[in-house]
Amino acid sequence: MLKIGVLGAGHLGKIHLRLLQQSEKYELVGFYDENHENGEKIAKEFGYKQFDTIAKLIHAVDVIDIVTPTLSHYKCAKVAIKSGKHVFIEKPISNSVEEAEEIIALAKEYNVKGQVGHVERFNPAFLATRDLIENPMFIETHRLAEFNPRGTDVPVVLDLMIHDIDVILSVVKSRVKRVDASGVSILSETPDIANARIEFENGCVANLTSSRISLKNMRKTRFFQKDAYISVDFLEKKCEVVKMKDAPENPGDFDMILQNAEGVKKQIYFANPDVSQNNAILDELETFAYAINTGGTPVVTLEDGTEALRVAYQIIDSSKK
């Protein structure tokens, strides 16, 4: 079991602490929170060991789980990596692409592993369809959330849309060619609603919409590719797959057949992949332990997190124009 410590005991930090306590891959050593009063309260309520300095916690563990505000990710990761510790960093990897690239360089220099917490990669509905997504040419995402003051310190692109950016980059094996975006600030100093169009060199187009002042929650992505339509509901953890194949010569009474203007007939059929329920946060943490123990590559690498951040800032810059 790898010894792990958590930096940051806010809303998400508390979830990480609880799951790491249950994990069979890690031994939870303790945590550090900048707000000592909050830390004392959590230590008293749940029995986790609170450290009074970051340095003492880092010294006591093999892995550091960084769940602090984005602005401090780089500083925390730098200290941990220079101490020879592996780092799990919540998304986004850091506040700037330059910081993220330095984190990558440091991890290579000190020969440690890093993973970024893009949790939707571990969503059971996405896992159930991942192998069916082949060369999508149009992708549409809607990630809408009811207003919550937590997270409004950064633009909605870095808060919400970056989840979908990472998922899209993981399935489209092509470089980004062009980004066009617009954003609107309603309640915050930064955009609360954003729409982006990403064009890839292979011709794929992705249209992303995110809002944090919606009347309802929605997290849906639709992938369109030759002879298939795949819908993933990240919120409800459901998926739908509609496929087409050449129609049989003698279709059955209940077969759904479409015929185009050229007379080509296609049969529509539905695939229902099994969606295995899981705890996505626990899975992402435990796959990182597996990568460390086996010398393998983490599911979401530091490079993946950096590329998602790079595209996010392209979207932010485009919306400003």
mmCIF file of N, CA and C in Angstrom, residues 111-217:
data_model
loop_
_atom_site.group_PDB
_atom_site.id
_atom_site.type_symbol
_atom_site.label_atom_id
_atom_site.label_comp_id
_atom_site.label_asym_id
_atom_site.label_seq_id
_atom_site.Cartn_x
_atom_site.Cartn_y
_atom_site.Cartn_z
ATOM 1 N N ASN A 111 11.888 12.025 -11.778
ATOM 2 C CA ASN A 111 11.451 10.650 -12.031
ATOM 3 C C ASN A 111 10.262 10.223 -11.156
ATOM 4 N N VAL A 112 9.246 11.077 -11.123
ATOM 5 C CA VAL A 112 8.028 10.734 -10.395
ATOM 6 C C VAL A 112 6.846 10.759 -11.367
ATOM 7 N N LYS A 113 5.765 10.108 -10.965
ATOM 8 C CA LYS A 113 4.572 10.059 -11.818
ATOM 9 C C LYS A 113 3.552 11.111 -11.375
ATOM 10 N N GLY A 114 2.738 11.529 -12.336
ATOM 11 C CA GLY A 114 1.686 12.488 -12.039
ATOM 12 C C GLY A 114 0.421 12.136 -12.798
ATOM 13 N N GLN A 115 -0.701 12.407 -12.174
ATOM 14 C CA GLN A 115 -1.995 12.218 -12.834
ATOM 15 C C GLN A 115 -2.877 13.415 -12.518
ATOM 16 N N VAL A 116 -3.736 13.776 -13.488
ATOM 17 C CA VAL A 116 -4.646 14.916 -13.314
ATOM 18 C C VAL A 116 -6.066 14.398 -13.123
ATOM 19 N N GLY A 117 -6.803 15.028 -12.227
ATOM 20 C CA GLY A 117 -8.127 14.547 -11.845
ATOM 21 C C GLY A 117 -9.251 14.914 -12.794
ATOM 22 N N HIS A 118 -9.146 14.460 -14.048
ATOM 23 C CA HIS A 118 -10.260 14.616 -14.987
ATOM 24 C C HIS A 118 -11.170 13.401 -14.815
ATOM 25 N N VAL A 119 -12.087 13.528 -13.873
ATOM 26 C CA VAL A 119 -12.837 12.376 -13.372
ATOM 27 C C VAL A 119 -13.820 11.796 -14.392
ATOM 28 N N GLU A 120 -14.255 12.581 -15.386
ATOM 29 C CA GLU A 120 -15.236 12.058 -16.335
ATOM 30 C C GLU A 120 -14.662 10.929 -17.191
ATOM 31 N N ARG A 121 -13.349 10.810 -17.261
ATOM 32 C CA ARG A 121 -12.750 9.682 -17.985
ATOM 33 C C ARG A 121 -13.113 8.346 -17.315
ATOM 34 N N PHE A 122 -13.499 8.441 -16.038
ATOM 35 C CA PHE A 122 -13.819 7.239 -15.260
ATOM 36 C C PHE A 122 -15.324 7.085 -15.051
ATOM 37 N N ASN A 123 -16.107 7.967 -15.680
ATOM 38 C CA ASN A 123 -17.563 7.879 -15.589
ATOM 39 C C ASN A 123 -18.011 6.560 -16.235
ATOM 40 N N PRO A 124 -18.842 5.774 -15.547
ATOM 41 C CA PRO A 124 -19.198 4.449 -16.079
ATOM 42 C C PRO A 124 -19.880 4.484 -17.443
ATOM 43 N N ALA A 125 -20.650 5.552 -17.727
ATOM 44 C CA ALA A 125 -21.322 5.649 -19.036
ATOM 45 C C ALA A 125 -20.301 5.876 -20.145
ATOM 46 N N PHE A 126 -19.261 6.655 -19.852
ATOM 47 C CA PHE A 126 -18.201 6.876 -20.844
ATOM 48 C C PHE A 126 -17.366 5.611 -21.009
ATOM 49 N N LEU A 127 -17.045 4.944 -19.907
ATOM 50 C CA LEU A 127 -16.266 3.705 -19.981
ATOM 51 C C LEU A 127 -16.994 2.649 -20.810
ATOM 52 N N ALA A 128 -18.339 2.631 -20.705
ATOM 53 C CA ALA A 128 -19.130 1.626 -21.423
ATOM 54 C C ALA A 128 -19.120 1.854 -22.930
ATOM 55 N N THR A 129 -18.901 3.101 -23.349
ATOM 56 C CA THR A 129 -18.959 3.426 -24.780
ATOM 57 C C THR A 129 -17.594 3.753 -25.381
ATOM 58 N N ARG A 130 -16.583 3.896 -24.544
ATOM 59 C CA ARG A 130 -15.277 4.384 -24.999
ATOM 60 C C ARG A 130 -14.743 3.620 -26.204
ATOM 61 N N ASP A 131 -14.832 2.301 -26.183
ATOM 62 C CA ASP A 131 -14.272 1.506 -27.279
ATOM 63 C C ASP A 131 -15.129 1.551 -28.542
ATOM 64 N N LEU A 132 -16.355 2.082 -28.424
ATOM 65 C CA LEU A 132 -17.241 2.184 -29.590
ATOM 66 C C LEU A 132 -17.059 3.509 -30.325
ATOM 67 N N ILE A 133 -16.389 4.462 -29.656
ATOM 68 C CA ILE A 133 -16.170 5.777 -30.265
ATOM 69 C C ILE A 133 -14.936 5.693 -31.161
ATOM 70 N N GLU A 134 -15.175 5.697 -32.464
ATOM 71 C CA GLU A 134 -14.090 5.545 -33.435
ATOM 72 C C GLU A 134 -14.156 6.676 -34.461
ATOM 73 N N ASN A 135 -13.195 7.523 -34.447
ATOM 74 C CA ASN A 135 -13.089 8.604 -35.425
ATOM 75 C C ASN A 135 -14.374 9.438 -35.543
ATOM 76 N N PRO A 136 -14.859 10.003 -34.435
ATOM 77 C CA PRO A 136 -16.047 10.859 -34.511
ATOM 78 C C PRO A 136 -15.746 12.110 -35.330
ATOM 79 N N MET A 137 -16.740 12.566 -36.099
ATOM 80 C CA MET A 137 -16.528 13.748 -36.941
ATOM 81 C C MET A 137 -17.348 14.956 -36.476
ATOM 82 N N PHE A 138 -18.313 14.727 -35.598
ATOM 83 C CA PHE A 138 -19.028 15.847 -34.968
ATOM 84 C C PHE A 138 -19.352 15.447 -33.538
ATOM 85 N N ILE A 139 -19.064 16.358 -32.620
ATOM 86 C CA ILE A 139 -19.313 16.103 -31.188
ATOM 87 C C ILE A 139 -20.032 17.307 -30.621
ATOM 88 N N GLU A 140 -21.055 17.028 -29.824
ATOM 89 C CA GLU A 140 -21.817 18.113 -29.205
ATOM 90 C C GLU A 140 -21.913 17.857 -27.702
ATOM 91 N N THR A 141 -21.557 18.859 -26.889
ATOM 92 C CA THR A 141 -21.621 18.680 -25.440
ATOM 93 C C THR A 141 -22.440 19.799 -24.790
ATOM 94 N N HIS A 142 -23.179 19.427 -23.757
ATOM 95 C CA HIS A 142 -23.895 20.393 -22.921
ATOM 96 C C HIS A 142 -23.600 20.054 -21.467
ATOM 97 N N ARG A 143 -22.982 20.985 -20.783
ATOM 98 C CA ARG A 143 -22.680 20.807 -19.355
ATOM 99 C C ARG A 143 -23.265 22.021 -18.636
ATOM 100 N N LEU A 144 -24.433 21.827 -18.045
ATOM 101 C CA LEU A 144 -25.161 22.910 -17.396
ATOM 102 C C LEU A 144 -25.287 22.621 -15.907
ATOM 103 N N ALA A 145 -25.103 23.634 -15.090
ATOM 104 C CA ALA A 145 -25.170 23.460 -13.636
ATOM 105 C C ALA A 145 -25.957 24.602 -13.008
ATOM 106 N N GLU A 146 -26.670 24.263 -11.963
ATOM 107 C CA GLU A 146 -27.344 25.300 -11.181
ATOM 108 C C GLU A 146 -26.284 26.128 -10.467
ATOM 109 N N PHE A 147 -26.616 27.372 -10.149
ATOM 110 C CA PHE A 147 -25.608 28.275 -9.584
ATOM 111 C C PHE A 147 -25.105 27.785 -8.231
ATOM 112 N N ASN A 148 -23.784 27.830 -8.084
ATOM 113 C CA ASN A 148 -23.124 27.492 -6.823
ATOM 114 C C ASN A 148 -21.921 28.429 -6.699
ATOM 115 N N PRO A 149 -21.846 29.231 -5.632
ATOM 116 C CA PRO A 149 -20.738 30.188 -5.503
ATOM 117 C C PRO A 149 -19.361 29.530 -5.558
ATOM 118 N N ARG A 150 -19.293 28.250 -5.180
ATOM 119 C CA ARG A 150 -18.016 27.544 -5.207
ATOM 120 C C ARG A 150 -17.598 27.328 -6.661
ATOM 121 N N GLY A 151 -16.430 27.800 -7.011
ATOM 122 C CA GLY A 151 -15.938 27.630 -8.374
ATOM 123 C C GLY A 151 -16.022 28.878 -9.222
ATOM 124 N N THR A 152 -16.730 29.905 -8.722
ATOM 125 C CA THR A 152 -16.890 31.117 -9.533
ATOM 126 C C THR A 152 -15.648 32.014 -9.518
ATOM 127 N N ASP A 153 -14.576 31.559 -8.854
ATOM 128 C CA ASP A 153 -13.335 32.329 -8.869
ATOM 129 C C ASP A 153 -12.590 32.140 -10.196
ATOM 130 N N VAL A 154 -13.048 31.188 -11.010
ATOM 131 C CA VAL A 154 -12.437 30.975 -12.329
ATOM 132 C C VAL A 154 -13.530 30.977 -13.399
ATOM 133 N N PRO A 155 -13.189 31.240 -14.670
ATOM 134 C CA PRO A 155 -14.199 31.210 -15.733
ATOM 135 C C PRO A 155 -14.861 29.836 -15.841
ATOM 136 N N VAL A 156 -16.091 29.808 -16.337
ATOM 137 C CA VAL A 156 -16.834 28.545 -16.453
ATOM 138 C C VAL A 156 -16.090 27.540 -17.337
ATOM 139 N N VAL A 157 -15.246 28.042 -18.236
ATOM 140 C CA VAL A 157 -14.461 27.152 -19.106
ATOM 141 C C VAL A 157 -13.499 26.302 -18.279
ATOM 142 N N LEU A 158 -12.862 26.914 -17.267
ATOM 143 C CA LEU A 158 -11.924 26.177 -16.414
ATOM 144 C C LEU A 158 -12.640 25.377 -15.332
ATOM 145 N N ASP A 159 -13.843 25.822 -14.981
ATOM 146 C CA ASP A 159 -14.601 25.168 -13.919
ATOM 147 C C ASP A 159 -15.350 23.946 -14.439
ATOM 148 N N LEU A 160 -16.077 24.102 -15.550
ATOM 149 C CA LEU A 160 -16.936 23.029 -16.059
ATOM 150 C C LEU A 160 -16.516 22.496 -17.429
ATOM 151 N N MET A 161 -16.347 23.404 -18.392
ATOM 152 C CA MET A 161 -16.119 22.958 -19.770
ATOM 153 C C MET A 161 -14.858 22.119 -19.928
ATOM 154 N N ILE A 162 -13.873 22.340 -19.069
ATOM 155 C CA ILE A 162 -12.604 21.615 -19.202
ATOM 156 C C ILE A 162 -12.793 20.100 -19.080
ATOM 157 N N HIS A 163 -13.841 19.656 -18.372
ATOM 158 C CA HIS A 163 -14.165 18.223 -18.321
ATOM 159 C C HIS A 163 -14.406 17.695 -19.733
ATOM 160 N N ASP A 164 -15.233 18.429 -20.495
ATOM 161 C CA ASP A 164 -15.599 17.985 -21.838
ATOM 162 C C ASP A 164 -14.437 18.144 -22.813
ATOM 163 N N ILE A 165 -13.635 19.182 -22.611
ATOM 164 C CA ILE A 165 -12.448 19.362 -23.454
ATOM 165 C C ILE A 165 -11.549 18.129 -23.335
ATOM 166 N N ASP A 166 -11.306 17.687 -22.099
ATOM 167 C CA ASP A 166 -10.432 16.531 -21.883
ATOM 168 C C ASP A 166 -11.016 15.272 -22.515
ATOM 169 N N VAL A 167 -12.312 15.039 -22.339
ATOM 170 C CA VAL A 167 -12.945 13.849 -22.926
ATOM 171 C C VAL A 167 -12.806 13.875 -24.451
ATOM 172 N N ILE A 168 -13.073 15.042 -25.049
ATOM 173 C CA ILE A 168 -12.988 15.164 -26.509
ATOM 174 C C ILE A 168 -11.556 14.925 -26.994
ATOM 175 N N LEU A 169 -10.584 15.529 -26.323
ATOM 176 C CA LEU A 169 -9.186 15.337 -26.735
ATOM 177 C C LEU A 169 -8.748 13.881 -26.592
ATOM 178 N N SER A 170 -9.387 13.147 -25.681
ATOM 179 C CA SER A 170 -9.009 11.742 -25.477
ATOM 180 C C SER A 170 -9.523 10.832 -26.592
ATOM 181 N N VAL A 171 -10.556 11.282 -27.325
ATOM 182 C CA VAL A 171 -11.121 10.419 -28.384
ATOM 183 C C VAL A 171 -10.813 10.924 -29.797
ATOM 184 N N VAL A 172 -10.494 12.216 -29.938
ATOM 185 C CA VAL A 172 -10.158 12.752 -31.260
ATOM 186 C C VAL A 172 -8.637 12.745 -31.404
ATOM 187 N N LYS A 173 -8.145 11.870 -32.230
ATOM 188 C CA LYS A 173 -6.687 11.737 -32.376
ATOM 189 C C LYS A 173 -6.196 12.662 -33.494
ATOM 190 N N SER A 174 -6.321 13.951 -33.255
ATOM 191 C CA SER A 174 -5.899 14.940 -34.237
ATOM 192 C C SER A 174 -5.599 16.241 -33.517
ATOM 193 N N ARG A 175 -4.781 17.078 -34.146
ATOM 194 C CA ARG A 175 -4.422 18.354 -33.550
ATOM 195 C C ARG A 175 -5.548 19.368 -33.735
ATOM 196 N N VAL A 176 -5.654 20.288 -32.777
ATOM 197 C CA VAL A 176 -6.635 21.368 -32.878
ATOM 198 C C VAL A 176 -6.183 22.350 -33.954
ATOM 199 N N LYS A 177 -7.104 22.667 -34.864
ATOM 200 C CA LYS A 177 -6.796 23.574 -35.978
ATOM 201 C C LYS A 177 -7.274 24.995 -35.692
ATOM 202 N N ARG A 178 -8.464 25.115 -35.097
ATOM 203 C CA ARG A 178 -9.057 26.444 -34.907
ATOM 204 C C ARG A 178 -10.044 26.400 -33.738
ATOM 205 N N VAL A 179 -10.113 27.501 -33.000
ATOM 206 C CA VAL A 179 -11.061 27.618 -31.886
ATOM 207 C C VAL A 179 -11.819 28.941 -32.014
ATOM 208 N N ASP A 180 -13.138 28.880 -31.946
ATOM 209 C CA ASP A 180 -13.983 30.078 -31.909
ATOM 210 C C ASP A 180 -14.893 29.963 -30.694
ATOM 211 N N ALA A 181 -15.049 31.038 -29.951
ATOM 212 C CA ALA A 181 -15.845 30.954 -28.728
ATOM 213 C C ALA A 181 -16.481 32.289 -28.373
ATOM 214 N N SER A 182 -17.516 32.206 -27.562
ATOM 215 C CA SER A 182 -18.126 33.413 -26.989
ATOM 216 C C SER A 182 -18.520 33.095 -25.556
ATOM 217 N N GLY A 183 -18.536 34.110 -24.717
ATOM 218 C CA GLY A 183 -18.882 33.914 -23.307
ATOM 219 C C GLY A 183 -19.632 35.111 -22.769
ATOM 220 N N VAL A 184 -20.453 34.867 -21.747
ATOM 221 C CA VAL A 184 -21.249 35.941 -21.145
ATOM 222 C C VAL A 184 -21.100 35.893 -19.623
ATOM 223 N N SER A 185 -20.778 37.030 -19.025
ATOM 224 C CA SER A 185 -20.731 37.139 -17.563
ATOM 225 C C SER A 185 -22.097 37.617 -17.080
ATOM 226 N N ILE A 186 -22.706 36.858 -16.196
ATOM 227 C CA ILE A 186 -24.020 37.221 -15.658
ATOM 228 C C ILE A 186 -23.893 37.648 -14.197
ATOM 229 N N LEU A 187 -23.336 36.752 -13.371
ATOM 230 C CA LEU A 187 -23.206 37.015 -11.936
ATOM 231 C C LEU A 187 -21.755 37.203 -11.499
ATOM 232 N N SER A 188 -20.836 36.650 -12.268
ATOM 233 C CA SER A 188 -19.425 36.657 -11.869
ATOM 234 C C SER A 188 -18.638 37.692 -12.667
ATOM 235 N N GLU A 189 -17.387 37.851 -12.270
ATOM 236 C CA GLU A 189 -16.500 38.751 -13.005
ATOM 237 C C GLU A 189 -16.010 38.091 -14.294
ATOM 238 N N THR A 190 -16.086 36.772 -14.350
ATOM 239 C CA THR A 190 -15.667 36.016 -15.532
ATOM 240 C C THR A 190 -16.901 35.342 -16.140
ATOM 241 N N PRO A 191 -16.824 34.856 -17.403
ATOM 242 C CA PRO A 191 -18.001 34.259 -18.045
ATOM 243 C C PRO A 191 -18.640 33.124 -17.246
ATOM 244 N N ASP A 192 -19.974 33.187 -17.161
ATOM 245 C CA ASP A 192 -20.763 32.133 -16.510
ATOM 246 C C ASP A 192 -21.363 31.178 -17.536
ATOM 247 N N ILE A 193 -21.478 31.656 -18.774
ATOM 248 C CA ILE A 193 -21.970 30.836 -19.881
ATOM 249 C C ILE A 193 -20.964 30.951 -21.016
ATOM 250 N N ALA A 194 -20.620 29.833 -21.622
ATOM 251 C CA ALA A 194 -19.661 29.855 -22.724
ATOM 252 C C ALA A 194 -20.043 28.833 -23.777
ATOM 253 N N ASN A 195 -19.773 29.184 -25.030
ATOM 254 C CA ASN A 195 -19.955 28.252 -26.138
ATOM 255 C C ASN A 195 -18.678 28.274 -26.966
ATOM 256 N N ALA A 196 -18.229 27.104 -27.364
ATOM 257 C CA ALA A 196 -16.989 27.017 -28.143
ATOM 258 C C ALA A 196 -17.153 26.036 -29.289
ATOM 259 N N ARG A 197 -16.475 26.351 -30.375
ATOM 260 C CA ARG A 197 -16.421 25.457 -31.541
ATOM 261 C C ARG A 197 -14.951 25.147 -31.788
ATOM 262 N N ILE A 198 -14.621 23.871 -31.694
ATOM 263 C CA ILE A 198 -13.240 23.435 -31.910
ATOM 264 C C ILE A 198 -13.181 22.655 -33.226
ATOM 265 N N GLU A 199 -12.326 23.106 -34.127
ATOM 266 C CA GLU A 199 -12.096 22.381 -35.385
ATOM 267 C C GLU A 199 -10.750 21.665 -35.298
ATOM 268 N N PHE A 200 -10.749 20.404 -35.707
ATOM 269 C CA PHE A 200 -9.526 19.610 -35.697
ATOM 270 C C PHE A 200 -8.993 19.448 -37.118
ATOM 271 N N GLU A 201 -7.707 19.147 -37.221
ATOM 272 C CA GLU A 201 -7.076 19.019 -38.542
ATOM 273 C C GLU A 201 -7.674 17.889 -39.376
ATOM 274 N N ASN A 202 -8.239 16.859 -38.719
ATOM 275 C CA ASN A 202 -8.821 15.741 -39.465
ATOM 276 C C ASN A 202 -10.256 16.017 -39.921
ATOM 277 N N GLY A 203 -10.765 17.235 -39.645
ATOM 278 C CA GLY A 203 -12.115 17.592 -40.082
ATOM 279 C C GLY A 203 -13.175 17.485 -39.003
ATOM 280 N N CYS A 204 -12.847 16.873 -37.882
ATOM 281 C CA CYS A 204 -13.811 16.768 -36.787
ATOM 282 C C CYS A 204 -14.123 18.156 -36.225
ATOM 283 N N VAL A 205 -15.386 18.361 -35.865
ATOM 284 C CA VAL A 205 -15.818 19.606 -35.246
ATOM 285 C C VAL A 205 -16.514 19.277 -33.929
ATOM 286 N N ALA A 206 -16.143 20.006 -32.866
ATOM 287 C CA ALA A 206 -16.790 19.831 -31.557
ATOM 288 C C ALA A 206 -17.439 21.148 -31.149
ATOM 289 N N ASN A 207 -18.690 21.055 -30.727
ATOM 290 C CA ASN A 207 -19.428 22.233 -30.272
ATOM 291 C C ASN A 207 -19.744 22.049 -28.789
ATOM 292 N N LEU A 208 -19.190 22.919 -27.945
ATOM 293 C CA LEU A 208 -19.326 22.759 -26.495
ATOM 294 C C LEU A 208 -20.083 23.936 -25.892
ATOM 295 N N THR A 209 -21.024 23.622 -24.997
ATOM 296 C CA THR A 209 -21.750 24.653 -24.271
ATOM 297 C C THR A 209 -21.667 24.355 -22.776
ATOM 298 N N SER A 210 -21.317 25.366 -21.998
ATOM 299 C CA SER A 210 -21.280 25.219 -20.536
ATOM 300 C C SER A 210 -21.939 26.413 -19.878
ATOM 301 N N SER A 211 -22.667 26.146 -18.793
ATOM 302 C CA SER A 211 -23.310 27.210 -18.025
ATOM 303 C C SER A 211 -23.316 26.827 -16.556
ATOM 304 N N ARG A 212 -23.068 27.814 -15.690
ATOM 305 C CA ARG A 212 -23.167 27.550 -14.242
ATOM 306 C C ARG A 212 -24.304 28.355 -13.622
ATOM 307 N N ILE A 213 -25.208 28.851 -14.456
ATOM 308 C CA ILE A 213 -26.397 29.544 -13.927
ATOM 309 C C ILE A 213 -27.649 28.992 -14.598
ATOM 310 N N SER A 214 -27.671 27.689 -14.790
ATOM 311 C CA SER A 214 -28.810 27.040 -15.431
ATOM 312 C C SER A 214 -29.898 26.724 -14.401
ATOM 313 N N LEU A 215 -31.100 26.496 -14.890
ATOM 314 C CA LEU A 215 -32.207 26.117 -14.002
ATOM 315 C C LEU A 215 -32.199 24.617 -13.708
ATOM 316 N N LYS A 216 -31.422 23.869 -14.479
ATOM 317 C CA LYS A 216 -31.323 22.427 -14.228
ATOM 318 C C LYS A 216 -29.908 21.960 -14.531
ATOM 319 N N ASN A 217 -29.566 20.801 -14.000
ATOM 320 C CA ASN A 217 -28.254 20.221 -14.240
ATOM 321 C C ASN A 217 -28.310 19.295 -15.455
#
